[in-house]
PDB file of C-alpha atoms in Angstrom:
ATOM      1  CA  UNK R   1      25.102  -0.967  -9.121  1.00  0.00           C
ATOM      2  CA  UNK R   2      28.419  -2.807  -9.444  1.00  0.00           C
ATOM      3  CA  UNK R   3      28.427  -3.946  -5.830  1.00  0.00           C
ATOM      4  CA  UNK R   4      25.192  -5.883  -6.224  1.00  0.00           C
ATOM      5  CA  UNK R   5      26.179  -7.456  -9.531  1.00  0.00           C
ATOM      6  CA  UNK R   6      28.150 -10.242  -7.936  1.00  0.00           C
ATOM      7  CA  UNK R   7      28.411 -13.536  -9.765  1.00  0.00           C
ATOM      8  CA  UNK R   8      25.883 -16.098  -8.684  1.00  0.00           C
ATOM      9  CA  UNK R   9      27.587 -19.077  -7.045  1.00  0.00           C
ATOM     10  CA  UNK R  10      26.816 -22.385  -8.739  1.00  0.00           C
ATOM     11  CA  UNK R  11      25.676 -23.932  -5.448  1.00  0.00           C
ATOM     12  CA  UNK R  12      23.223 -21.127  -4.740  1.00  0.00           C
ATOM     13  CA  UNK R  13      20.520 -22.625  -2.551  1.00  0.00           C
ATOM     14  CA  UNK R  14      17.452 -20.395  -2.026  1.00  0.00           C
ATOM     15  CA  UNK R  15      18.438 -19.821   1.598  1.00  0.00           C
ATOM     16  CA  UNK R  16      21.923 -18.706   0.545  1.00  0.00           C
ATOM     17  CA  UNK R  17      20.741 -16.510  -2.334  1.00  0.00           C
ATOM     18  CA  UNK R  18      18.003 -14.924  -0.285  1.00  0.00           C
ATOM     19  CA  UNK R  19      20.096 -13.912   2.702  1.00  0.00           C
ATOM     20  CA  UNK R  20      20.458 -10.134   2.840  1.00  0.00           C
ATOM     21  CA  UNK R  21      22.769 -10.229   5.901  1.00  0.00           C
ATOM     22  CA  UNK R  22      25.943  -9.669   3.824  1.00  0.00           C
ATOM     23  CA  UNK R  23      24.333  -6.548   2.307  1.00  0.00           C
ATOM     24  CA  UNK R  24      23.498  -5.188   5.752  1.00  0.00           C
ATOM     25  CA  UNK R  25      27.061  -5.742   6.996  1.00  0.00           C
ATOM     26  CA  UNK R  26      28.561  -3.802   4.087  1.00  0.00           C
ATOM     27  CA  UNK R  27      27.627  -0.097   4.284  1.00  0.00           C
ATOM     28  CA  UNK R  28      28.619   0.607   0.664  1.00  0.00           C
ATOM     29  CA  UNK R  29      26.597  -2.345  -0.641  1.00  0.00           C
ATOM     30  CA  UNK R  30      23.601  -1.391   1.499  1.00  0.00           C
ATOM     31  CA  UNK R  31      23.804   2.225   0.281  1.00  0.00           C
ATOM     32  CA  UNK R  32      23.923   0.928  -3.312  1.00  0.00           C
ATOM     33  CA  UNK R  33      20.861  -1.226  -2.653  1.00  0.00           C
ATOM     34  CA  UNK R  34      18.893   1.758  -1.322  1.00  0.00           C
ATOM     35  CA  UNK R  35      20.191   3.900  -4.255  1.00  0.00           C
ATOM     36  CA  UNK R  36      18.877   1.361  -6.768  1.00  0.00           C
ATOM     37  CA  UNK R  37      15.485   1.051  -5.080  1.00  0.00           C
ATOM     38  CA  UNK R  38      15.191   4.843  -4.793  1.00  0.00           C
ATOM     39  CA  UNK R  39      16.088   5.329  -8.497  1.00  0.00           C
ATOM     40  CA  UNK R  40      13.491   2.748  -9.492  1.00  0.00           C
ATOM     41  CA  UNK R  41      10.715   4.347  -7.397  1.00  0.00           C
ATOM     42  CA  UNK R  42      11.528   7.919  -8.485  1.00  0.00           C
ATOM     43  CA  UNK R  43      11.468   6.842 -12.135  1.00  0.00           C
ATOM     44  CA  UNK R  44       8.241   4.851 -11.737  1.00  0.00           C
ATOM     45  CA  UNK R  45       5.966   6.971  -9.541  1.00  0.00           C
ATOM     46  CA  UNK R  46       5.611  10.757  -9.394  1.00  0.00           C
ATOM     47  CA  UNK R  47       3.835  10.568  -6.041  1.00  0.00           C
ATOM     48  CA  UNK R  48       4.120   8.035  -3.207  1.00  0.00           C
ATOM     49  CA  UNK R  49       2.593   8.746   0.210  1.00  0.00           C
ATOM     50  CA  UNK R  50       4.080   5.873   2.228  1.00  0.00           C
ATOM     51  CA  UNK R  51       6.399   2.922   2.158  1.00  0.00           C
ATOM     52  CA  UNK R  52       4.859  -0.054   3.998  1.00  0.00           C
ATOM     53  CA  UNK R  53       7.387  -2.600   5.282  1.00  0.00           C
ATOM     54  CA  UNK R  54       6.723  -6.244   6.019  1.00  0.00           C
ATOM     55  CA  UNK R  55       7.747  -7.811   9.322  1.00  0.00           C
ATOM     56  CA  UNK R  56      10.658  -8.085   9.783  1.00  0.00           C
ATOM     57  CA  UNK R  57      13.214  -7.532   7.016  1.00  0.00           C
ATOM     58  CA  UNK R  58      11.031  -4.990   5.260  1.00  0.00           C
ATOM     59  CA  UNK R  59      11.686  -2.895   8.383  1.00  0.00           C
ATOM     60  CA  UNK R  60      15.390  -2.771   7.466  1.00  0.00           C
ATOM     61  CA  UNK R  61      14.942  -1.616   3.864  1.00  0.00           C
ATOM     62  CA  UNK R  62      11.778   0.478   4.118  1.00  0.00           C
ATOM     63  CA  UNK R  63      12.768   3.264   6.530  1.00  0.00           C
ATOM     64  CA  UNK R  64      16.007   4.332   4.763  1.00  0.00           C
ATOM     65  CA  UNK R  65      14.130   4.241   1.445  1.00  0.00           C
ATOM     66  CA  UNK R  66      11.240   6.314   2.847  1.00  0.00           C
ATOM     67  CA  UNK R  67      13.769   8.812   4.282  1.00  0.00           C
ATOM     68  CA  UNK R  68      15.412   9.236   0.874  1.00  0.00           C
ATOM     69  CA  UNK R  69      12.018   9.868  -0.720  1.00  0.00           C
ATOM     70  CA  UNK R  70      10.976  12.252   2.060  1.00  0.00           C
ATOM     71  CA  UNK R  71       7.895  10.185   2.943  1.00  0.00           C
ATOM     72  CA  UNK R  72       6.625   8.196   5.919  1.00  0.00           C
ATOM     73  CA  UNK R  73       6.989   4.524   6.734  1.00  0.00           C
ATOM     74  CA  UNK R  74       4.247   2.229   8.063  1.00  0.00           C
ATOM     75  CA  UNK R  75       4.567  -1.190   9.678  1.00  0.00           C
ATOM     76  CA  UNK R  76       2.821  -4.380   8.630  1.00  0.00           C
ATOM     77  CA  UNK R  77       3.433  -6.850  11.456  1.00  0.00           C
ATOM     78  CA  UNK R  78       2.709 -10.340  12.619  1.00  0.00           C
ATOM     79  CA  UNK R  79      -0.437 -10.523  14.733  1.00  0.00           C
ATOM     80  CA  UNK R  80      -0.373  -9.105  18.255  1.00  0.00           C
ATOM     81  CA  UNK R  81       2.616  -6.758  17.891  1.00  0.00           C
ATOM     82  CA  UNK R  82       0.965  -3.416  17.093  1.00  0.00           C
ATOM     83  CA  UNK R  83      -0.726  -1.141  19.675  1.00  0.00           C
ATOM     84  CA  UNK R  84      -4.189   0.324  19.180  1.00  0.00           C
ATOM     85  CA  UNK R  85      -6.922  -0.727  16.762  1.00  0.00           C
ATOM     86  CA  UNK R  86      -5.692  -2.880  13.882  1.00  0.00           C
ATOM     87  CA  UNK R  87      -6.907  -4.520  10.692  1.00  0.00           C
ATOM     88  CA  UNK R  88      -5.941  -8.163  10.528  1.00  0.00           C
ATOM     89  CA  UNK R  89      -5.793 -10.692   7.709  1.00  0.00           C
ATOM     90  CA  UNK R  90      -5.186 -14.418   7.897  1.00  0.00           C
ATOM     91  CA  UNK R  91      -3.292 -16.252   5.156  1.00  0.00           C
ATOM     92  CA  UNK R  92      -2.052 -19.744   4.413  1.00  0.00           C
ATOM     93  CA  UNK R  93       1.526 -20.905   4.885  1.00  0.00           C
ATOM     94  CA  UNK R  94       2.857 -24.240   3.682  1.00  0.00           C
ATOM     95  CA  UNK R  95       2.809 -25.405   7.328  1.00  0.00           C
ATOM     96  CA  UNK R  96      -0.344 -23.739   8.634  1.00  0.00           C
ATOM     97  CA  UNK R  97      -1.749 -20.245   8.934  1.00  0.00           C
ATOM     98  CA  UNK R  98      -0.413 -16.834   9.880  1.00  0.00           C
ATOM     99  CA  UNK R  99      -1.904 -13.408  10.454  1.00  0.00           C
ATOM    100  CA  UNK R 100      -0.685  -9.958   9.519  1.00  0.00           C
ATOM    101  CA  UNK R 101      -1.844  -6.657  10.968  1.00  0.00           C
ATOM    102  CA  UNK R 102      -1.685  -2.961  10.211  1.00  0.00           C
ATOM    103  CA  UNK R 103      -2.845  -0.127  12.453  1.00  0.00           C
ATOM    104  CA  UNK R 104      -6.321   0.990  11.396  1.00  0.00           C
ATOM    105  CA  UNK R 105      -5.212   4.617  11.020  1.00  0.00           C
ATOM    106  CA  UNK R 106      -1.863   3.846   9.310  1.00  0.00           C
ATOM    107  CA  UNK R 107      -3.021   5.201   5.945  1.00  0.00           C
ATOM    108  CA  UNK R 108      -5.965   7.241   4.678  1.00  0.00           C
ATOM    109  CA  UNK R 109      -8.270   6.135   1.852  1.00  0.00           C
ATOM    110  CA  UNK R 110      -6.716   6.933  -1.531  1.00  0.00           C
ATOM    111  CA  UNK R 111      -3.151   7.252  -0.278  1.00  0.00           C
ATOM    112  CA  UNK R 112      -0.503   5.710  -2.535  1.00  0.00           C
ATOM    113  CA  UNK R 113       1.636   3.021  -0.937  1.00  0.00           C
ATOM    114  CA  UNK R 114       4.589   0.874  -2.014  1.00  0.00           C
ATOM    115  CA  UNK R 115       5.010  -2.379  -0.053  1.00  0.00           C
ATOM    116  CA  UNK R 116       8.630  -3.375   0.600  1.00  0.00           C
ATOM    117  CA  UNK R 117      10.199  -6.662   1.686  1.00  0.00           C
ATOM    118  CA  UNK R 118      13.533  -8.416   1.262  1.00  0.00           C
ATOM    119  CA  UNK R 119      12.240 -11.488  -0.529  1.00  0.00           C
ATOM    120  CA  UNK R 120       9.335 -12.813  -2.565  1.00  0.00           C
ATOM    121  CA  UNK R 121       8.992 -16.590  -2.352  1.00  0.00           C
ATOM    122  CA  UNK R 122       5.457 -18.034  -2.606  1.00  0.00           C
ATOM    123  CA  UNK R 123       3.851 -14.573  -2.361  1.00  0.00           C
ATOM    124  CA  UNK R 124       1.468 -15.390   0.506  1.00  0.00           C
ATOM    125  CA  UNK R 125       2.705 -12.691   2.890  1.00  0.00           C
ATOM    126  CA  UNK R 126       2.847 -10.039   0.155  1.00  0.00           C
ATOM    127  CA  UNK R 127      -0.719 -10.895  -0.932  1.00  0.00           C
ATOM    128  CA  UNK R 128      -1.924 -10.597   2.657  1.00  0.00           C
ATOM    129  CA  UNK R 129      -0.227  -7.178   2.930  1.00  0.00           C
ATOM    130  CA  UNK R 130      -1.989  -6.025  -0.250  1.00  0.00           C
ATOM    131  CA  UNK R 131      -5.310  -7.189   1.204  1.00  0.00           C
ATOM    132  CA  UNK R 132      -4.699  -5.184   4.406  1.00  0.00           C
ATOM    133  CA  UNK R 133      -3.988  -2.006   2.454  1.00  0.00           C
ATOM    134  CA  UNK R 134      -7.053  -2.587   0.252  1.00  0.00           C
ATOM    135  CA  UNK R 135      -9.169  -2.800   3.410  1.00  0.00           C
ATOM    136  CA  UNK R 136      -7.858   0.624   4.433  1.00  0.00           C
ATOM    137  CA  UNK R 137      -8.746   1.783   0.885  1.00  0.00           C
ATOM    138  CA  UNK R 138      -5.141   2.678   0.064  1.00  0.00           C
ATOM    139  CA  UNK R 139      -3.806   2.372  -3.466  1.00  0.00           C
ATOM    140  CA  UNK R 140      -0.966  -0.154  -3.702  1.00  0.00           C
ATOM    141  CA  UNK R 141       1.320   1.248  -6.392  1.00  0.00           C
ATOM    142  CA  UNK R 142       3.756  -1.643  -6.295  1.00  0.00           C
ATOM    143  CA  UNK R 143       5.176  -4.551  -4.344  1.00  0.00           C
ATOM    144  CA  UNK R 144       8.952  -4.099  -4.213  1.00  0.00           C
ATOM    145  CA  UNK R 145      11.468  -6.733  -3.141  1.00  0.00           C
ATOM    146  CA  UNK R 146      15.222  -7.130  -3.238  1.00  0.00           C
ATOM    147  CA  UNK R 147      15.165 -10.815  -4.226  1.00  0.00           C
ATOM    148  CA  UNK R 148      12.601 -12.906  -6.084  1.00  0.00           C
ATOM    149  CA  UNK R 149      12.733 -16.695  -6.131  1.00  0.00           C
ATOM    150  CA  UNK R 150      11.244 -17.212  -9.616  1.00  0.00           C
ATOM    151  CA  UNK R 151      10.602 -20.954  -9.264  1.00  0.00           C
ATOM    152  CA  UNK R 152       7.997 -20.380  -6.565  1.00  0.00           C
ATOM    153  CA  UNK R 153       5.901 -18.126  -8.859  1.00  0.00           C
ATOM    154  CA  UNK R 154       4.971 -15.757  -6.040  1.00  0.00           C
ATOM    155  CA  UNK R 155       4.505 -12.770  -8.359  1.00  0.00           C
ATOM    156  CA  UNK R 156       1.647 -14.622 -10.139  1.00  0.00           C
ATOM    157  CA  UNK R 157      -0.339 -14.488  -6.871  1.00  0.00           C
ATOM    158  CA  UNK R 158      -0.204 -10.694  -6.957  1.00  0.00           C
ATOM    159  CA  UNK R 159      -2.259 -10.682 -10.190  1.00  0.00           C
ATOM    160  CA  UNK R 160      -2.915  -7.061 -11.205  1.00  0.00           C
ATOM    161  CA  UNK R 161      -0.648  -5.427  -8.617  1.00  0.00           C
ATOM    162  CA  UNK R 162       2.613  -4.165 -10.122  1.00  0.00           C
ATOM    163  CA  UNK R 163       5.663  -6.039  -8.879  1.00  0.00           C
ATOM    164  CA  UNK R 164       9.374  -5.255  -9.023  1.00  0.00           C
ATOM    165  CA  UNK R 165      12.387  -7.269  -7.905  1.00  0.00           C
ATOM    166  CA  UNK R 166      16.002  -6.156  -8.044  1.00  0.00           C
ATOM    167  CA  UNK R 167      17.502  -9.674  -8.233  1.00  0.00           C
ATOM    168  CA  UNK R 168      15.900 -12.859  -9.544  1.00  0.00           C
ATOM    169  CA  UNK R 169      16.978 -16.431  -8.899  1.00  0.00           C
ATOM    170  CA  UNK R 170      15.532 -19.540 -10.540  1.00  0.00           C
TER     171      UNK R 170
END
């Protein structure tokens, strides 16, 4: 985990702290990130059926993690991007509304799912993703992110759903 334990710069704006681009450019750092997330999930849950990734950076972290765990990956996308029948949920943004969708047959009732994204800010998108999986009667084991912006209190929105973040910034 040494590669991720870099010192936080004093002028760390949320946009700077929450940018995972440097991790993606560095194969060793990215491998370490996936190692840490895999270790956490293996230690926490004996059985996971799917990783669900949020549009769009969850698509970068989710598939390699699912591969390591030997499980499938499902997409949760912005409205209008997925083929076939979908479940859709609308949620509030600070500047309006957005909609998320999942394919209606993405998961079966009772299947255990971990939702993955790069960042938790206000928690609106993650909450909407949880709602979609609830509608499909899946069990959300955990919401997993690389970076949590603590000041925005997004994890409080998730209420009873377990939440894990690798890095936290105030």
